[in-house]
Structure formats: structure tokens, C-alpha cells
Short mmCIF file of C-alpha atoms in Angstrom, two decimals:
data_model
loop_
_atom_site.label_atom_id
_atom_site.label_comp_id
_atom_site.label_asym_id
_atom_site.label_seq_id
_atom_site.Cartn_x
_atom_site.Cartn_y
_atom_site.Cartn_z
CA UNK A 1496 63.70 -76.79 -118.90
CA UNK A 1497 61.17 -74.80 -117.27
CA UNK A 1498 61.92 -76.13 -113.66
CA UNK A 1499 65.44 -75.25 -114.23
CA UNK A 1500 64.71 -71.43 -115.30
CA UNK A 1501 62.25 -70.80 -112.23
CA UNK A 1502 65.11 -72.34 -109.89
CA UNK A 1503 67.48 -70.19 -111.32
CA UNK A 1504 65.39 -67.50 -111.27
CA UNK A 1505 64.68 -67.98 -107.53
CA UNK A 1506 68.33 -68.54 -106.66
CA UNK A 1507 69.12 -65.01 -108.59
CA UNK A 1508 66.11 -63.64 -106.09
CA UNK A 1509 67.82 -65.24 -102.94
CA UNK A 1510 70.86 -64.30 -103.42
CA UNK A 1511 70.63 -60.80 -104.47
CA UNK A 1512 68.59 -60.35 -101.17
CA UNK A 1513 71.19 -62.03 -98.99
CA UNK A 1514 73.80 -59.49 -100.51
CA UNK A 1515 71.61 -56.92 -99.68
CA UNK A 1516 71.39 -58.14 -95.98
CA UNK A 1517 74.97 -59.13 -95.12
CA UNK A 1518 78.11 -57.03 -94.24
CA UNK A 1519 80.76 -55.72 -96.73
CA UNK A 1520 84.08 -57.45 -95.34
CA UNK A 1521 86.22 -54.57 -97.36
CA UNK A 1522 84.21 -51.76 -95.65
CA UNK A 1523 85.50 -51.67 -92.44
CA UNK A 1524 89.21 -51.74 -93.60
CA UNK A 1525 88.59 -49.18 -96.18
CA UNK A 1526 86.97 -46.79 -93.27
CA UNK A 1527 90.04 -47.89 -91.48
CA UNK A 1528 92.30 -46.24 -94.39
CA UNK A 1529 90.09 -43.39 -94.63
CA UNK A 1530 90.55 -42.56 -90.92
CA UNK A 1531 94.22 -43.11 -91.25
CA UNK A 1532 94.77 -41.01 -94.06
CA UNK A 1533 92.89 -38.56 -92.95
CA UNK A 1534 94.78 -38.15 -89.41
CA UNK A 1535 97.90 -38.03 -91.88
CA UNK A 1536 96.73 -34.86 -93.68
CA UNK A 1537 95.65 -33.41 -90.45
CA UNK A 1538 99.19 -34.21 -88.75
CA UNK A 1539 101.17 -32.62 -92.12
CA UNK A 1540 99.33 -29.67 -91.70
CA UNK A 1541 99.83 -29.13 -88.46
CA UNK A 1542 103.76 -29.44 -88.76
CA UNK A 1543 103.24 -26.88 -92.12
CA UNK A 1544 101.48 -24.80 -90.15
CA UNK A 1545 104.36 -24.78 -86.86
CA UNK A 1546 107.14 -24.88 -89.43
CA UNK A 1547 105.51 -21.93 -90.87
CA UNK A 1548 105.44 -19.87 -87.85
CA UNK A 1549 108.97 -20.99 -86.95
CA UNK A 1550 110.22 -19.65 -90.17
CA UNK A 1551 108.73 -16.10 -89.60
CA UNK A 1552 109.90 -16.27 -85.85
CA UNK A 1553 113.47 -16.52 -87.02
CA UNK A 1554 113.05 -14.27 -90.61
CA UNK A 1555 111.27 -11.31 -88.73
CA UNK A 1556 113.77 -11.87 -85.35
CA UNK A 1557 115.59 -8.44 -85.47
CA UNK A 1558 117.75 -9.24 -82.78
CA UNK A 1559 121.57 -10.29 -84.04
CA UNK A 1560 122.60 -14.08 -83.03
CA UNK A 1561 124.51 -14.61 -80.30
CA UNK A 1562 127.89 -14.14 -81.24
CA UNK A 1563 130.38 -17.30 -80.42
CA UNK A 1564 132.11 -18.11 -77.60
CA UNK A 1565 135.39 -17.04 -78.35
CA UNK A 1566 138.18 -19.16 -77.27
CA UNK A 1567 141.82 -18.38 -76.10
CA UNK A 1568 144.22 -18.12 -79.01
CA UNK A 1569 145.78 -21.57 -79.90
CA UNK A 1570 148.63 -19.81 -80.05
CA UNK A 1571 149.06 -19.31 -76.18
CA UNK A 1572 148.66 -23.14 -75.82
CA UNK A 1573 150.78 -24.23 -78.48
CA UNK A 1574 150.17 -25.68 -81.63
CA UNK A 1575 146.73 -25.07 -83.94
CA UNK A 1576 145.29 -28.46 -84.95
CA UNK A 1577 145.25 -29.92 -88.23
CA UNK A 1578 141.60 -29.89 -88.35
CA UNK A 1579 141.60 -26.52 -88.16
CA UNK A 1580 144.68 -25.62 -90.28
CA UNK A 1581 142.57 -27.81 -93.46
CA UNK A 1582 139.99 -25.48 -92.83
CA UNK A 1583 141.92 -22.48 -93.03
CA UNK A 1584 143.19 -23.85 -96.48
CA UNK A 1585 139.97 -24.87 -97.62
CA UNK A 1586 138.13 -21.87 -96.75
CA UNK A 1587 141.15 -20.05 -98.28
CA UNK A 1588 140.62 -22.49 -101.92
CA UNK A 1589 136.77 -20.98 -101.68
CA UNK A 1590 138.18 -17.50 -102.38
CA UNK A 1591 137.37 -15.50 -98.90
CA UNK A 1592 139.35 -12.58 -97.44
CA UNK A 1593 141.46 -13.02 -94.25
CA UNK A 1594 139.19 -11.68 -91.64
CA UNK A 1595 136.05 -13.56 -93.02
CA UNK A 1596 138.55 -17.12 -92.47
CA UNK A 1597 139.84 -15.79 -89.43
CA UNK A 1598 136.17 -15.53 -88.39
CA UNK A 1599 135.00 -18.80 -89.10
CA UNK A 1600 138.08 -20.51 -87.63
CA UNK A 1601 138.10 -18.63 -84.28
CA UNK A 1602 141.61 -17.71 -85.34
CA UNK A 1603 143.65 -14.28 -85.43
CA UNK A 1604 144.45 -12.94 -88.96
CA UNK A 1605 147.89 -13.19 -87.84
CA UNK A 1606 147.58 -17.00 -87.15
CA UNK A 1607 145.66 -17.40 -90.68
CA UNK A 1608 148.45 -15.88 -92.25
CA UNK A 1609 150.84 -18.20 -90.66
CA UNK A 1610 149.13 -21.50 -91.85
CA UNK A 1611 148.65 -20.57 -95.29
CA UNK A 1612 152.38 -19.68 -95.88
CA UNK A 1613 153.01 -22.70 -93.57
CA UNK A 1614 150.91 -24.72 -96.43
CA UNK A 1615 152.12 -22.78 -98.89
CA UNK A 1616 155.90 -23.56 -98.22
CA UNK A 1617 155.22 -27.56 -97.26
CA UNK A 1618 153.42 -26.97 -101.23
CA UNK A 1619 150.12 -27.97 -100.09
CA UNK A 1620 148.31 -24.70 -101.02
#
């Protein structure tokens, strides 16, 4: 009984100093994730930090945006497409004036007129 609680006793000893000796397998992974993540914080702050100076660039920008290229009426080439007349209804359904849908569709308030009664008569609108 004695032999057995001196080998046991030195096998305790050996082994603790063999764990003190040899290489964590988990550390260099978990140095691996800590290098990752932080290159991942870095990265997101980065973009916060450009998206951040974007925003200002574009809230402080005093000068008006480019208005659109305005097209010749469809009316001097014919017909106005359907895509177009479905927005003129729809924007028409949201509530806004005449000029703001004739805006928005590149259209002459004349021409809006024209499709809503034109929807209005087929009893679309």
C-alpha cells in the first residue's frame, strides 16, 4: 500500500511538470481568434468612421443636386408607356398635387391630367 502511494505520488510529480513544460494545443488557435476579431473591430470602425464623414459630406453639401435630364415630351413621339401611366396613378392614390407627379414622372401637367381622366374613364382610378 505504501509502494502504491509513493508511485502515485511520483506520477502526480511527473506529470504536473510535463504540463508545465509542453505546449497548449488551444493557444495558438485562440491567438488566432483574437487576431481575427480584433482586425474585425478595426475594419468596422474604419467603415463607421468613412460612412461618417460621407454622411456629413452630403448633409452639410449646400450645393442643390443636379437636376434630371429632362427628356422630350412623350407626347411628340407618341404614346406614354404603361409603366409610366401606373405611376402617374399610383403617385396620384398617395395624395400629391399635379406638378409634384408631373415632376417625378418627367411628364407635363397637361399629360398628367390626361392619364388620370384616361384611368379615370377606363374606371381604373
Amino acid at each position: 500500500m505504501f509502494y502504491v502511494l509513493i508511485g502515485l505520488l511520483s506520477l502526480s510529480i511527473i506529470l504536473f511538470l510535463l504540463s508545465l513544460f509542453l505546449k497548449d494545443p488551444y493557444k495558438s488557435i485562440q491567438e488566432e481568434i483574437d487576431q481575427m476579431s480584433i482586425l474585425h473591430i478595426q475594419e468596422i470602425y474604419t467603415i463607421k468612421k468613412k460612412l461618417k464623414i460621407l454622411e456629413e459630406e452630403l448633409l452639410t453639401n449646400d450645393t442643390p443636386l443636379p437636376s434630371p435630364i429632362t427628356h422630350p415630351s412623350p407626347a411628340i413621339k407618341g404614346e406614354v408607356h404603361e409603366i409610366i401611366k401606373s405611376q402617374v396613378s399610383l403617385l396620384a392614390k398617395q395624395g400629391l398635387s399635379l406638378d409634384q407627379i408631373a415632376v417625378q414622372s418627367s411628364l407635363t401637367i397637361e399629360e398628367v391630367k390626361t392619364i388620370l381622366t384616361e384611368k379615370k374613364f377606363r374606371g381604373e382610378a
